[in-house]
Amino acid sequence: MEATTKSNLKPVSLELGGKSPLIIFGDADVDLAAQLALKGDLYNKA
């Protein structure tokens, strides 16, 4: 089992539910909010 673990481990990225729900209020800068939402969504994908 130890040899199998050492040779078959693969890095993975798991999503823990939801698809990044956000609340953006009416007085917000929508362009900035969209940019930050995208950065936040992709932050741990590298």
mmCIF file of C-alpha atoms in Angstrom:
data_model
loop_
_atom_site.group_PDB
_atom_site.id
_atom_site.type_symbol
_atom_site.label_atom_id
_atom_site.label_comp_id
_atom_site.label_asym_id
_atom_site.label_seq_id
_atom_site.Cartn_x
_atom_site.Cartn_y
_atom_site.Cartn_z
ATOM 1 C CA MET A 1 0.000 0.000 0.000
ATOM 2 C CA GLU A 2 2.838 2.406 0.756
ATOM 3 C CA ALA A 3 4.433 1.917 -2.677
ATOM 4 C CA THR A 4 1.070 2.442 -4.381
ATOM 5 C CA THR A 5 0.505 5.649 -2.448
ATOM 6 C CA LYS A 6 3.911 7.044 -3.389
ATOM 7 C CA SER A 7 3.512 6.303 -7.104
ATOM 8 C CA ASN A 8 -0.170 7.114 -7.660
ATOM 9 C CA LEU A 9 -0.779 10.318 -5.708
ATOM 10 C CA LYS A 10 -2.104 13.069 -7.974
ATOM 11 C CA PRO A 11 -2.635 16.754 -7.112
ATOM 12 C CA VAL A 12 -6.309 17.695 -7.275
ATOM 13 C CA SER A 13 -8.447 20.776 -6.768
ATOM 14 C CA LEU A 14 -11.900 20.183 -5.327
ATOM 15 C CA GLU A 15 -14.814 22.564 -5.242
ATOM 16 C CA LEU A 16 -16.569 22.460 -1.907
ATOM 17 C CA GLY A 17 -20.024 23.393 -3.126
ATOM 18 C CA GLY A 18 -21.763 26.338 -4.659
ATOM 19 C CA LYS A 19 -20.506 28.354 -7.574
ATOM 20 C CA SER A 20 -19.197 31.445 -5.837
ATOM 21 C CA PRO A 21 -22.450 33.183 -4.931
ATOM 22 C CA LEU A 22 -22.097 36.942 -4.463
ATOM 23 C CA ILE A 23 -24.278 39.842 -3.419
ATOM 24 C CA ILE A 24 -23.503 43.102 -5.201
ATOM 25 C CA PHE A 25 -25.465 46.093 -3.942
ATOM 26 C CA GLY A 26 -26.959 48.705 -6.251
ATOM 27 C CA ASP A 27 -24.486 51.430 -5.263
ATOM 28 C CA ALA A 28 -21.429 49.261 -6.042
ATOM 29 C CA ASP A 29 -18.990 49.817 -8.895
ATOM 30 C CA VAL A 30 -20.206 46.919 -11.058
ATOM 31 C CA ASP A 31 -17.082 46.736 -13.243
ATOM 32 C CA LEU A 32 -14.823 46.546 -10.181
ATOM 33 C CA ALA A 33 -17.101 43.998 -8.510
ATOM 34 C CA ALA A 34 -16.986 41.802 -11.630
ATOM 35 C CA GLN A 35 -13.177 41.958 -11.781
ATOM 36 C CA LEU A 36 -12.827 41.075 -8.094
ATOM 37 C CA ALA A 37 -15.378 38.261 -8.376
ATOM 38 C CA LEU A 38 -13.412 36.718 -11.239
ATOM 39 C CA LYS A 39 -10.115 37.014 -9.350
ATOM 40 C CA GLY A 40 -11.708 35.491 -6.260
ATOM 41 C CA ASP A 41 -13.149 32.611 -8.268
ATOM 42 C CA LEU A 42 -9.842 31.752 -9.949
ATOM 43 C CA TYR A 43 -7.497 32.501 -7.006
ATOM 44 C CA ASN A 44 -6.866 28.860 -5.969
ATOM 45 C CA LYS A 45 -6.999 27.298 -9.437
ATOM 46 C CA ALA A 46 -3.291 27.543 -10.224
#
